[in-house]
Coordinates of C-alpha atoms in Angstrom, one line a residue:
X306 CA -38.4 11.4 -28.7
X307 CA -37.5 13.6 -31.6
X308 CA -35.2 16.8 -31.3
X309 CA -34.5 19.5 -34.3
X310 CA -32.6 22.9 -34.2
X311 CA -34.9 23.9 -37.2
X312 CA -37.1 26.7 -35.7
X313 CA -39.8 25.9 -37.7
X314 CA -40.4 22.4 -35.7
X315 CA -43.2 22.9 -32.8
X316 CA -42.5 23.5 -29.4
X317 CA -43.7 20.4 -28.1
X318 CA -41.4 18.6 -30.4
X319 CA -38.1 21.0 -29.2
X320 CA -39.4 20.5 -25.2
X321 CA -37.3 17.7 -23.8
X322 CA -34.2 18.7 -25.5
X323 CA -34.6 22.2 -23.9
X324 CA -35.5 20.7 -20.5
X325 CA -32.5 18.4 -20.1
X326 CA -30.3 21.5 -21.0
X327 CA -32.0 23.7 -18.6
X328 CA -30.7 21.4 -16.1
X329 CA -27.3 22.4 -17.0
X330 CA -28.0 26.4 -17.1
X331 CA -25.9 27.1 -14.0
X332 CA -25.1 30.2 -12.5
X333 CA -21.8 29.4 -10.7
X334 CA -18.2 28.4 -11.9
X335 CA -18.6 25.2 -14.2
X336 CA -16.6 23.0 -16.0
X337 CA -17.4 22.8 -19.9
X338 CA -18.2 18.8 -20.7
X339 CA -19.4 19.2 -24.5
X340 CA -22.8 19.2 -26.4
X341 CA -26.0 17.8 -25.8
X342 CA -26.7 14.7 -28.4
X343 CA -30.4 14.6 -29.4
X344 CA -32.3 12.3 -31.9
X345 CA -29.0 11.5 -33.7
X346 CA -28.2 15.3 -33.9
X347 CA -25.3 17.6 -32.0
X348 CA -26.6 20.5 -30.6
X349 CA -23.9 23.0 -29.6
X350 CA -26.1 26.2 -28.3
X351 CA -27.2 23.4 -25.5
X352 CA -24.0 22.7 -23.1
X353 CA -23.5 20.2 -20.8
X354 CA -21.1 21.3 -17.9
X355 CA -20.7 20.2 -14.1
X356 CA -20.5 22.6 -11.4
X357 CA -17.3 23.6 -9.9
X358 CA -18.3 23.2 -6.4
X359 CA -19.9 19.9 -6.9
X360 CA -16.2 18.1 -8.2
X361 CA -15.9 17.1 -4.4
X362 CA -19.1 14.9 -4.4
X363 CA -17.0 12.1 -6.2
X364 CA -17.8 10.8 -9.7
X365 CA -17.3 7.9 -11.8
X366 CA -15.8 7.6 -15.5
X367 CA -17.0 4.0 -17.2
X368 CA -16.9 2.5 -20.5
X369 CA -15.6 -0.1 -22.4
X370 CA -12.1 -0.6 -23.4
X371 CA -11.5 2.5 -26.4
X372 CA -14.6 4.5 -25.9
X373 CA -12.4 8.1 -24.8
X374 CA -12.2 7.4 -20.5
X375 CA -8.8 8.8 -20.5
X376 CA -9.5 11.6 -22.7
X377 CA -12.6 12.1 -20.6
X378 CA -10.5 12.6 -17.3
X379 CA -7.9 14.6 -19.0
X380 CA -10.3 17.2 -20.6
X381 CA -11.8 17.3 -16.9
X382 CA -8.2 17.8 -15.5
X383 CA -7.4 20.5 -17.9
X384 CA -10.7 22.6 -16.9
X385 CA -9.4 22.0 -13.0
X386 CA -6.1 23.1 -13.6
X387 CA -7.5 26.3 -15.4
X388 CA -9.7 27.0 -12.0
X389 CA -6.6 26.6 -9.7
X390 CA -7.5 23.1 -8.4
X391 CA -4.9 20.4 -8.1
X392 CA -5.8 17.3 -10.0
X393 CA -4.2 14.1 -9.3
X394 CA -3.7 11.5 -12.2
X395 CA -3.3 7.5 -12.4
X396 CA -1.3 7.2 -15.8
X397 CA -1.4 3.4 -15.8
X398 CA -0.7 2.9 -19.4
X399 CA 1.4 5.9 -19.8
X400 CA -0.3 7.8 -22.5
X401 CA -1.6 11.3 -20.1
X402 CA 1.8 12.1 -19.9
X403 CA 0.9 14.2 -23.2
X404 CA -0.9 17.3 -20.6
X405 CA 2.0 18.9 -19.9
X406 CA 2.4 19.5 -23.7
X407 CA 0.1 21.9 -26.1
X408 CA -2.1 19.6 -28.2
X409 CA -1.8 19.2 -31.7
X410 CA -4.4 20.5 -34.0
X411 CA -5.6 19.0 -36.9
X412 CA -8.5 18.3 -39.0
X413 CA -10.5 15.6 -36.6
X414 CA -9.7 18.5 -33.5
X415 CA -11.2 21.2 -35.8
X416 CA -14.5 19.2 -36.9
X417 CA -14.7 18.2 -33.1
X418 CA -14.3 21.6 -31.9
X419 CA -16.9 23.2 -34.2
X420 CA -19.5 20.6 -33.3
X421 CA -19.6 21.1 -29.8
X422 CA -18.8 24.8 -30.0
X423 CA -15.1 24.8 -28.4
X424 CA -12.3 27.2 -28.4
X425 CA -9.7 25.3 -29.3
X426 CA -6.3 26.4 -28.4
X427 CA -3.2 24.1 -28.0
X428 CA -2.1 24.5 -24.4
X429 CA -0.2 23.0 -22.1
X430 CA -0.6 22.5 -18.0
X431 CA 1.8 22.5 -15.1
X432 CA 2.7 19.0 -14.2
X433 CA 4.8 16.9 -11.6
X434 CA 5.7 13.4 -12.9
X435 CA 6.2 10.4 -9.7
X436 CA 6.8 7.3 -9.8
X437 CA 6.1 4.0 -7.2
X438 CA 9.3 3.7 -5.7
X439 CA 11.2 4.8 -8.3
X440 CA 10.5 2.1 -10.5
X441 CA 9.7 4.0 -13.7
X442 CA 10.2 7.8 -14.6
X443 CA 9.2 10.2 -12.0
X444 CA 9.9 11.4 -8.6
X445 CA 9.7 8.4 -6.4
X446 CA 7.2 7.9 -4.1
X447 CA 7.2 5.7 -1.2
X448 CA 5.4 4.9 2.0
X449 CA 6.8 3.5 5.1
X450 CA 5.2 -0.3 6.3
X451 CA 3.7 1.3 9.4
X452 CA 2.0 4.5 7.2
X453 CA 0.9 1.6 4.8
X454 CA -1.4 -0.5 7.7
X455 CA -2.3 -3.8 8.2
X456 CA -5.5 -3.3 6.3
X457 CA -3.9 -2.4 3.1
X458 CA -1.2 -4.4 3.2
X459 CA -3.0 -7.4 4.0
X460 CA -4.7 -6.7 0.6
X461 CA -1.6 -6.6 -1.0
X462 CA -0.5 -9.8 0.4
X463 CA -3.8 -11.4 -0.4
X464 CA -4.3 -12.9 3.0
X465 CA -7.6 -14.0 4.3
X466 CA -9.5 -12.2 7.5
X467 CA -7.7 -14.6 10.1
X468 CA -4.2 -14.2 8.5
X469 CA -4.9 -9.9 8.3
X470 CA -6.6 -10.0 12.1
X471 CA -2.2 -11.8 12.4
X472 CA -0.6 -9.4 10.4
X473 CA -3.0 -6.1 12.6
X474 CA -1.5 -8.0 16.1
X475 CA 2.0 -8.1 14.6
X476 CA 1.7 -4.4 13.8
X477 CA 0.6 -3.5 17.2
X478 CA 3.4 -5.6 19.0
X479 CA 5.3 -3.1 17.1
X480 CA 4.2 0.0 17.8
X481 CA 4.2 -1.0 21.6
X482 CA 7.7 -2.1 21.5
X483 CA 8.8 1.2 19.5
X484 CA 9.7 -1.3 16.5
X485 CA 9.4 1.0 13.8
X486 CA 8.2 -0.3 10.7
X487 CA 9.5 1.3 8.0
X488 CA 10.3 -1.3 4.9
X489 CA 9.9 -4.8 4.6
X490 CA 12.6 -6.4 6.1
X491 CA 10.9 -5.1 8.9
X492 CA 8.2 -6.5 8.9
X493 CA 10.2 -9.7 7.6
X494 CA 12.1 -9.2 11.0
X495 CA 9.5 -8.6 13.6
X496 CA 7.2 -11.8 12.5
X497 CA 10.1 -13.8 12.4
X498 CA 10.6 -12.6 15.9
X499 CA 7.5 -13.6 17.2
X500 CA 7.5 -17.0 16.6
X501 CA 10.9 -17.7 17.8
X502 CA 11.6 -19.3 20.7
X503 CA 12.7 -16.2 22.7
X504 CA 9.4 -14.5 21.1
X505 CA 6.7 -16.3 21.8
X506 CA 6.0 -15.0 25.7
X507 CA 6.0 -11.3 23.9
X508 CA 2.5 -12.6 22.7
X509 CA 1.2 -14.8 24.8
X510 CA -0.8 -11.8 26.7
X511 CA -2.4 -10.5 23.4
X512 CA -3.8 -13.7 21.3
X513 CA -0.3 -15.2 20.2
X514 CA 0.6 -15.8 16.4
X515 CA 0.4 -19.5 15.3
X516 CA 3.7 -20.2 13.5
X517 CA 1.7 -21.6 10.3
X518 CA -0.7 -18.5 9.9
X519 CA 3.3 -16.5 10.3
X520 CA 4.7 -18.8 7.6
X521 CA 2.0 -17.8 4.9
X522 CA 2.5 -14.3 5.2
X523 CA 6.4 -14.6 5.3
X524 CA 6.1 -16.3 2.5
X525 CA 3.6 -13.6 0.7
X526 CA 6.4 -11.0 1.8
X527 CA 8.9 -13.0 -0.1
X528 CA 6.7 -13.7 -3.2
X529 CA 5.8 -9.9 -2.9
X530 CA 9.4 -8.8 -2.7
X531 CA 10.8 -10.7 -5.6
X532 CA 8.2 -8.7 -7.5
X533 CA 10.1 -5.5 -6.7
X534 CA 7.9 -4.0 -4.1
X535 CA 10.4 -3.8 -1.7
X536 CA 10.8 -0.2 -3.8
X537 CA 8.1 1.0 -2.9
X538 CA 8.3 0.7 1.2
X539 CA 11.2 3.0 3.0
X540 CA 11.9 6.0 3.5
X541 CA 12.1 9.6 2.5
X542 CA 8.6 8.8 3.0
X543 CA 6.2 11.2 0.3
X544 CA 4.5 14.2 1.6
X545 CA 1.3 13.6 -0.2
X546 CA 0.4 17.3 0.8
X547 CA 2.5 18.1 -1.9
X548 CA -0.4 17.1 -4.1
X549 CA -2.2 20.3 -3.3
X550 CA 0.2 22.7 -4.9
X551 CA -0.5 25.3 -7.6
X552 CA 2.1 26.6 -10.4
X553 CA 3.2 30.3 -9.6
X554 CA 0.1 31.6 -12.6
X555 CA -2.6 30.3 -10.1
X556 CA -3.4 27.1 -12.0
X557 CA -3.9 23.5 -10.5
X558 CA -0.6 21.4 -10.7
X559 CA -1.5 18.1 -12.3
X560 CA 0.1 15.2 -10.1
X561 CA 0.8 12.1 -12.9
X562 CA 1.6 9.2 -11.4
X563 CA 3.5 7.1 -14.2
X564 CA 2.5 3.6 -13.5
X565 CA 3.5 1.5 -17.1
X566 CA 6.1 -0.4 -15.2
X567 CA 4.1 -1.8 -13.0
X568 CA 1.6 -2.9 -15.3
X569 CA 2.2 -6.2 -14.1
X570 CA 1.3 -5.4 -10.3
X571 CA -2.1 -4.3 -10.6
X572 CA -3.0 -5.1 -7.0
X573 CA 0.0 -3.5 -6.1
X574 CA -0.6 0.3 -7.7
X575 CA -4.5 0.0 -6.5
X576 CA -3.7 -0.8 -3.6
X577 CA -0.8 1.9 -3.0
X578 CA -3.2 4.5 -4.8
X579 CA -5.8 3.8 -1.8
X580 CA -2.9 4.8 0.5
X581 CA -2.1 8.1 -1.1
X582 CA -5.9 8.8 -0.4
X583 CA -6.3 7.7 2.9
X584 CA -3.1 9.3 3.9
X585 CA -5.0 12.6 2.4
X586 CA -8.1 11.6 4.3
X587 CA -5.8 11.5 8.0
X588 CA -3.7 14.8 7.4
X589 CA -5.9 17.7 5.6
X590 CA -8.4 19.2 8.2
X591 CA -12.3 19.8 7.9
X592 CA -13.8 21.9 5.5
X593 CA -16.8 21.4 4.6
X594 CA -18.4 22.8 1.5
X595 CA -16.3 24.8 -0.9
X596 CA -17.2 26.8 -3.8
X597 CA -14.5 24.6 -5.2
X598 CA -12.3 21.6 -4.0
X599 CA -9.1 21.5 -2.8
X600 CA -7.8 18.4 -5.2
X601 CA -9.4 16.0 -7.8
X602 CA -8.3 12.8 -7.6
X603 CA -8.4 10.0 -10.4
X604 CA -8.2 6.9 -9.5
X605 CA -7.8 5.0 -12.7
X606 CA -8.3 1.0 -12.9
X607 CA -10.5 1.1 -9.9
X608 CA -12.2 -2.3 -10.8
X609 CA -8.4 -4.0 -9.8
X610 CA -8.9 -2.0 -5.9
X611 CA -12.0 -4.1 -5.5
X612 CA -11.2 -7.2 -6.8
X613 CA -10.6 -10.2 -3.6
X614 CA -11.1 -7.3 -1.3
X615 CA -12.0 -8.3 1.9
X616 CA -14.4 -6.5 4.1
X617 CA -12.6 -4.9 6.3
X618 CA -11.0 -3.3 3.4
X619 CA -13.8 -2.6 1.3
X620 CA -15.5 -0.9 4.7
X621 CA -11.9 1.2 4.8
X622 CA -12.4 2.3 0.9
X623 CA -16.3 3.6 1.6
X624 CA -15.5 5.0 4.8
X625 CA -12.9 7.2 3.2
X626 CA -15.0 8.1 0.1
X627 CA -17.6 9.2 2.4
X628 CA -15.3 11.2 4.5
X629 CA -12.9 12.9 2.8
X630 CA -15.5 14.9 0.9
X631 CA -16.1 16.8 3.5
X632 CA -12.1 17.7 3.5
X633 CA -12.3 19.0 0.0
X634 CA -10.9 16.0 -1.9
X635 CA -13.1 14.9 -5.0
X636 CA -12.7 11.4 -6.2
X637 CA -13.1 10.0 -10.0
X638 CA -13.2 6.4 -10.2
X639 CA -12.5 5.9 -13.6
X640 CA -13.4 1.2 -14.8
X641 CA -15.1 -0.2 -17.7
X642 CA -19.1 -0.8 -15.6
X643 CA -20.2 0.6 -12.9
X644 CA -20.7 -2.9 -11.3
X645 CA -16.9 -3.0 -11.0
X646 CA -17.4 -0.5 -7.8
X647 CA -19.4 -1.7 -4.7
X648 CA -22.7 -0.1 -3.6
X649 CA -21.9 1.5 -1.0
X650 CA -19.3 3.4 -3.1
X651 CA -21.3 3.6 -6.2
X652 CA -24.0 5.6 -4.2
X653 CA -21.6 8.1 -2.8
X654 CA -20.4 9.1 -6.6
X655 CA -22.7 12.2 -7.1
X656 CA -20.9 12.6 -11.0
X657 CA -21.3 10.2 -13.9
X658 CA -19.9 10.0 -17.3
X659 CA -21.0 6.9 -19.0
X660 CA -18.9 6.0 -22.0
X661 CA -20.3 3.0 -24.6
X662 CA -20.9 -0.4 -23.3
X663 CA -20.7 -3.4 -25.3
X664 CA -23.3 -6.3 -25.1
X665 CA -21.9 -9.1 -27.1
X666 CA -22.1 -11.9 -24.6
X667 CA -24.8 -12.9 -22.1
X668 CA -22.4 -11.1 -19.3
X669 CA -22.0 -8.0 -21.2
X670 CA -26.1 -7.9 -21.9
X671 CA -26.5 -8.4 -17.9
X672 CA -23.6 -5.9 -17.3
X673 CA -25.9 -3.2 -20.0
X674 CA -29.2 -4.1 -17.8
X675 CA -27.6 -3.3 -14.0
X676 CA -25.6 0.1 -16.2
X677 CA -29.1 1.3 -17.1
X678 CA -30.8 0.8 -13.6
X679 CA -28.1 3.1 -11.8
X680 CA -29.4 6.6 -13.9
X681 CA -32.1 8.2 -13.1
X682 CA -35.4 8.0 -15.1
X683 CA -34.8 9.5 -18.9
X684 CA -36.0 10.7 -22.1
X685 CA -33.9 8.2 -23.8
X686 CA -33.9 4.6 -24.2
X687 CA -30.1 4.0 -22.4
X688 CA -29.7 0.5 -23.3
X689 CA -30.4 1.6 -27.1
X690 CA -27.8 4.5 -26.3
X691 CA -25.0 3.1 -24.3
X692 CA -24.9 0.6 -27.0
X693 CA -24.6 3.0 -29.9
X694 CA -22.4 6.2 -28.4
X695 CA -19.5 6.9 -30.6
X696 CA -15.8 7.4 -29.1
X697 CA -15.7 10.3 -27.3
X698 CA -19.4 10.5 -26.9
X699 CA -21.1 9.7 -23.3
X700 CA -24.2 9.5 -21.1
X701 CA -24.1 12.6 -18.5
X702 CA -25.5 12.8 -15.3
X703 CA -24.5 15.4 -12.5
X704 CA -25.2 17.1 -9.5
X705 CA -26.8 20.3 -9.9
X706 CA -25.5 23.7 -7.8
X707 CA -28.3 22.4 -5.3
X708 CA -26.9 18.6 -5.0
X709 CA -29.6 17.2 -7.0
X710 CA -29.1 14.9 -10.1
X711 CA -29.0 16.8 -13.5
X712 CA -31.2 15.5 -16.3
X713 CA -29.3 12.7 -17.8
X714 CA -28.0 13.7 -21.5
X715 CA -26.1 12.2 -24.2
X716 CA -23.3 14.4 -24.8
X717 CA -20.5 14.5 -27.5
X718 CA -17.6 15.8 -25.0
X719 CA -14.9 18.4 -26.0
X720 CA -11.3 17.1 -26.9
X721 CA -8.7 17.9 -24.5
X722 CA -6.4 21.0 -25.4
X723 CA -3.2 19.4 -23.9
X724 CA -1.2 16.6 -26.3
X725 CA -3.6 13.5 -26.7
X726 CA -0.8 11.1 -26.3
X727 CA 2.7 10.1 -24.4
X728 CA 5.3 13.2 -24.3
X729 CA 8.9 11.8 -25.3
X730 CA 10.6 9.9 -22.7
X731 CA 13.7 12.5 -22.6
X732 CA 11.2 15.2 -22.2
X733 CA 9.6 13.4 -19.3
X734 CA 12.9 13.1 -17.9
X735 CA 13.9 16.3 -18.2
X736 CA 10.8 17.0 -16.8
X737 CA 11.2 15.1 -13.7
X738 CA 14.6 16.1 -12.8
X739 CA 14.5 19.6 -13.2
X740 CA 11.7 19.5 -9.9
X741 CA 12.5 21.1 -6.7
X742 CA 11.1 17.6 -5.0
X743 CA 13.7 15.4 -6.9
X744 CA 16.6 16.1 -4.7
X745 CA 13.9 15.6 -1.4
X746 CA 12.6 12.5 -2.7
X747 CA 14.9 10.9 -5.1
X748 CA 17.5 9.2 -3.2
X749 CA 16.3 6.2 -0.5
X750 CA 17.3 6.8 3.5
X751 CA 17.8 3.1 5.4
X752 CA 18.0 4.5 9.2
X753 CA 17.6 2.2 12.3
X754 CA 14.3 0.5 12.2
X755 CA 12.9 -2.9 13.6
X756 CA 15.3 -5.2 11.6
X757 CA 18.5 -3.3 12.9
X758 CA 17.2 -3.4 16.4
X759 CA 15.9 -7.2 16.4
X760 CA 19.4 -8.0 14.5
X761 CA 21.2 -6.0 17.5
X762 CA 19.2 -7.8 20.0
X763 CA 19.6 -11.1 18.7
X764 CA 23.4 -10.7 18.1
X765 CA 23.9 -9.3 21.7
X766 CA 21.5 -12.5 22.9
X767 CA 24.1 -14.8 20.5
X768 CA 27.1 -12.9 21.7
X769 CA 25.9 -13.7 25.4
X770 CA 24.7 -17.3 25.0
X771 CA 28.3 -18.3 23.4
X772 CA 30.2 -16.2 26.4
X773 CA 27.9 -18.2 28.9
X774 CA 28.7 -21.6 26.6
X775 CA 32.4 -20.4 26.4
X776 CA 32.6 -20.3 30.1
X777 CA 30.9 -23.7 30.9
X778 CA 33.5 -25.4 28.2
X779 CA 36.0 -23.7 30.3
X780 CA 34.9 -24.6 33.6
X781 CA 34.1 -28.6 32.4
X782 CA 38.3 -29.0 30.8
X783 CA 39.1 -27.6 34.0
X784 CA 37.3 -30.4 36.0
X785 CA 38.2 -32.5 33.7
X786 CA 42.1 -31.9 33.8
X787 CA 41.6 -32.0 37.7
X788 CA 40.4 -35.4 37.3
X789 CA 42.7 -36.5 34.3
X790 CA 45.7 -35.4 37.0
X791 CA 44.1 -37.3 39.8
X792 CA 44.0 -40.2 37.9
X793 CA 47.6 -39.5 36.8
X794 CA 48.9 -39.8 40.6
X795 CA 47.1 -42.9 41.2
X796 CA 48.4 -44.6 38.4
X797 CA 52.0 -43.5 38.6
X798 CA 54.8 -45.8 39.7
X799 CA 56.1 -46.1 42.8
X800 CA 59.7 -45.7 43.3
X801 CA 62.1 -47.8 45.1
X802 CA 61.9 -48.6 48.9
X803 CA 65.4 -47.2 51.1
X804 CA 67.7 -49.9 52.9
X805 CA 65.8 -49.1 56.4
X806 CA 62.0 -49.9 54.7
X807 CA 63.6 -52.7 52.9
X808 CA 65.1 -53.9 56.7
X809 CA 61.5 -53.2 57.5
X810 CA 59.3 -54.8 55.4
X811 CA 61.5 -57.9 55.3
X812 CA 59.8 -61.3 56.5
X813 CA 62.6 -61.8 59.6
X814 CA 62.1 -58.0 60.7
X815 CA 58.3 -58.8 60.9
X816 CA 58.7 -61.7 62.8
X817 CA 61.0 -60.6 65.4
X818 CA 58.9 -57.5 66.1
X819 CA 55.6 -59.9 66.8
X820 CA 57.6 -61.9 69.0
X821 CA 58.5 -58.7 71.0
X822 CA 55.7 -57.2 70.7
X823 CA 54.2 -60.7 72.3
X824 CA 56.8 -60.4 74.8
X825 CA 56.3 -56.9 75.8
X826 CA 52.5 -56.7 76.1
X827 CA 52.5 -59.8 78.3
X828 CA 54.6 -57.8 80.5
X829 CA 52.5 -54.9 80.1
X830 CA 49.5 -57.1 81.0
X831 CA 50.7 -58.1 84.0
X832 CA 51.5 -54.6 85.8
X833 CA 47.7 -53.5 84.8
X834 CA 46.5 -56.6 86.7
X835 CA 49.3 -57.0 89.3
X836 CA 49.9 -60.4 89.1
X837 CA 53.1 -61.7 89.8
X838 CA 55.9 -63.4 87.9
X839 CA 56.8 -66.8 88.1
X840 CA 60.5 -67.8 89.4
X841 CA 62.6 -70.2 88.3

């Protein structure tokens, strides 16, 4: 395995280095990766490049911590740009902000550039700058809950299948009921709802909610607002079609999302970032094959997207990776191993660039071993090679014009022509307000949603209940004075009797009247029975 540019060495000894660069003689539009690395040497007369056309077969952008992956994807983005393709960018430690400026050159870009035969020329690329939410420089961008999903968001929340099979039946209760969910007081709202008193029957035809499984993920909305991301859900809701725009010279505009203040929220910007690409997947129609795609997207971090993901998620994440090839969309995952990606991903990601690996623990050695086993077979000995690669220096394997995996090659990669580094925070600024999308997306919108229309139910239900309590109170002091007057007259004193009842009542007038009334109904007796009266 010995490679020389002397032209004195025999052929035999020259062959493999001129087979694996054969593999990269393409014919069609290509994008320039760097130099073939052979037997210790750089050999600029062989390139290694990636067809154009193949960007939207996916690809994958691993190494260790410091080993050149962001310069990697932002000497890819460049070359996109160049070509007219948009290119979408995770800046999640702020430091690609530097494309939009020319590079700097200097004696490390010169001896660079003459090894791996490069023009270099300091340029700069159209750029948009966005932010999540607003949180951070950048146009904001935001999603609304119901454009977000159960699926995602129960990711986000960190719930478990039963409590996201919950949070999918609260979501359809809402759409049914025209309960628009659009941030997360919302969603707050409409759980809350549902285990109340007045809305338990809404479920009782469709599964029900148990009132614990809708305390653990109020309680995740809480946690998860207090972290901020109650910015990120609402509305002006981003058009992510605008992703898919070119400056007026023909070149690619580079999308950056700036993502350093949410550092902190790793699940949170992984997560959202699967949303911008699913909400790609939905709206952009069938294309098929281009001879080149419609946007690149980066998706930097990737290992956090997988991390405690359940299934149904992780079946969302291949499903779209499969799929949206097919609407022009290219996707770089960009993580430290390959292992960090599942499978059935992994095997849809047609392009790799392999940066160093480290193997200073039992983990990492493993970590080397599983690396190696996803390449084809090669002329090199990779775990010798991933080990030893210098920064900016990778192991290179694509897919040919014909879909069929390119010779793998160590290759010393170009340097970007765009600033290596953040631009200055006023420039950025500058940057971002001077955009015709600031004053579309800038400022939030809080029109009637769920919360406003439970709130207006349950104050009209309030309003209703107290007029109905108001009137019962009513009605009972009513009864009750009735009574209290009743008992009034019975207990009131009598007043004083007139001379003719006092004649009346007395003891002698009582006594005369029984003795004639004695007197009078003996003589009454006698004329009914006709009997005589005695004489005297």
């Amino acid at each position: 395995m010995s490679e020389s540019t002397d032209p004195a060495v025999p052929a035999d000894q020259t062959g493999p280095a001129d087979k694996i660069a054969a593999g990269y003689a393409f014919t069609g539009p290509a994008l320039d990766l760097g130099a073939l690395l052979w037997d210790g040497g750089c050999l600029p007369d062989r390139q290694i490049r990636i067809p154009l056309s193949m960007l939207n077969r996916h690809g994958l952008v691993a190494g260790a911590t410091g080993t050149g992956k962001t310069k990697t994807l932002q000497l890819i983005a460049e070359q996109l740009s160049a070509h007219g393709v948009p290119v979408f960018l995770a800046d999640v430690k702020g430091d690609v902000s530097g494309i939009s400026a020319p590079g700097t050159a200097g004696p490390k870009i010169e001896e660079r550039a003459r090894e791996v035969a490069q023009k270099w020329e300091p340029t700069a690329y159209p750029s948009e700058f966005y932010s999540l939410g607003g949180i951070g420089p950048g146009i904001p961008v935001r999603s609304t809950v119901t454009s977000f999903g159960p699926v995602l968001m129960s990711k986000v929340l960190q719930l478990n299948q039963t409590q996201e099979q919950s949070l999918g039946l609260i979501f359809h209760y809402a759409d049914t009921k025209g309960l628009e969910l659009i941030d997360l007081k919302d969603l707050r709202a409409v759980v809350a709802f549902l285990v109340s008193d007045q809305g338990k029957a809404e479920l009782k035809g469709i599964g029900g909610l148990s009132p614990v499984t809708a305390g653990v993920i109020l309680r995740a909305l809480t946690a998860f607002e207090q972290q901020g991301a109650a910015e990120f859900f609402g509305e002006p809701e981003f058009d992510t079609s605008e992703f898919l725009r070119t400056a007026p010279d023909g070149r690619g505009l580079v999308s950056v999302l700036e993502l350093p203040a949410v550092q902190d929220k790793p699940q949170l910007f992984s997560t959202f970032l699967m949303w911008l690409l699913a909400d790609l997947y939905h709206d952009l129609p069938e294309v098929g094959d281009l001879e080149q795609p419609k946007l690149v997207f980066f998706f930097d971090e990737a290992h956090l997207l997988f991390s405690g993901a359940s299934k149904a998620f992780l079946t969302a994440i291949t499903q779209t990776v499969r799929l949206i090839r097919s609407k022009g969309v290219g996707v770089f995952f960009v993580t430290q191993t390959p292992k960090d990606v599942p499978a059935d991903v992994l095997a849809q990601l047609g392009n790799r660039v392999q940066h160093a690996l480290r193997a200073f623990t039992p983990d990492d050695a493993k970590a080397l071993k599983a690396t190696v086993r996803t390449f084809p077979n090669s002329a090199y000995d990779l775990e010798e090679l991933l080990t030893g690669l210098g920064t900016g220096e990778a192991v290179v394997t694509v897919l040919s014009e014909k879909g069929a995996p390119t010779p793998v090659a160590a290759t010393r990669l170009r340097a970007p022509q765009s600033l290596m580094g953040p631009i200055e925070p006023a420039a950025l600024d500058r940057a971002v307000r001077s955009s015709p999308l600031w004053s579309r997306y800038a400022e939030p919108v809080d029109r009637e949603s769920a919360y406003e229309k439970i709130s207006a139910e349950q104050a009209a239900a309030e309003a209703q209940a107290e007029a109905a309590a108001a009137a019962a109170e009513a009605e009972k002091q009513a009864k009750e004075a009735e009574k209290e007057s009743a008992r009034a007259a019975r207990s009131a004193p009598k007043p004083d009797p007139s001379l003719a009842e006092q004649v009346v009542g007395s003891g002698l007038f009582r006594s005369l009247a029984r003795s004639i009334g004695t007197q009078l109904g003996r003589e009454i007796s006698r004329s009914v029975f006709g009997t005589a009266r005695k004489r005297r």
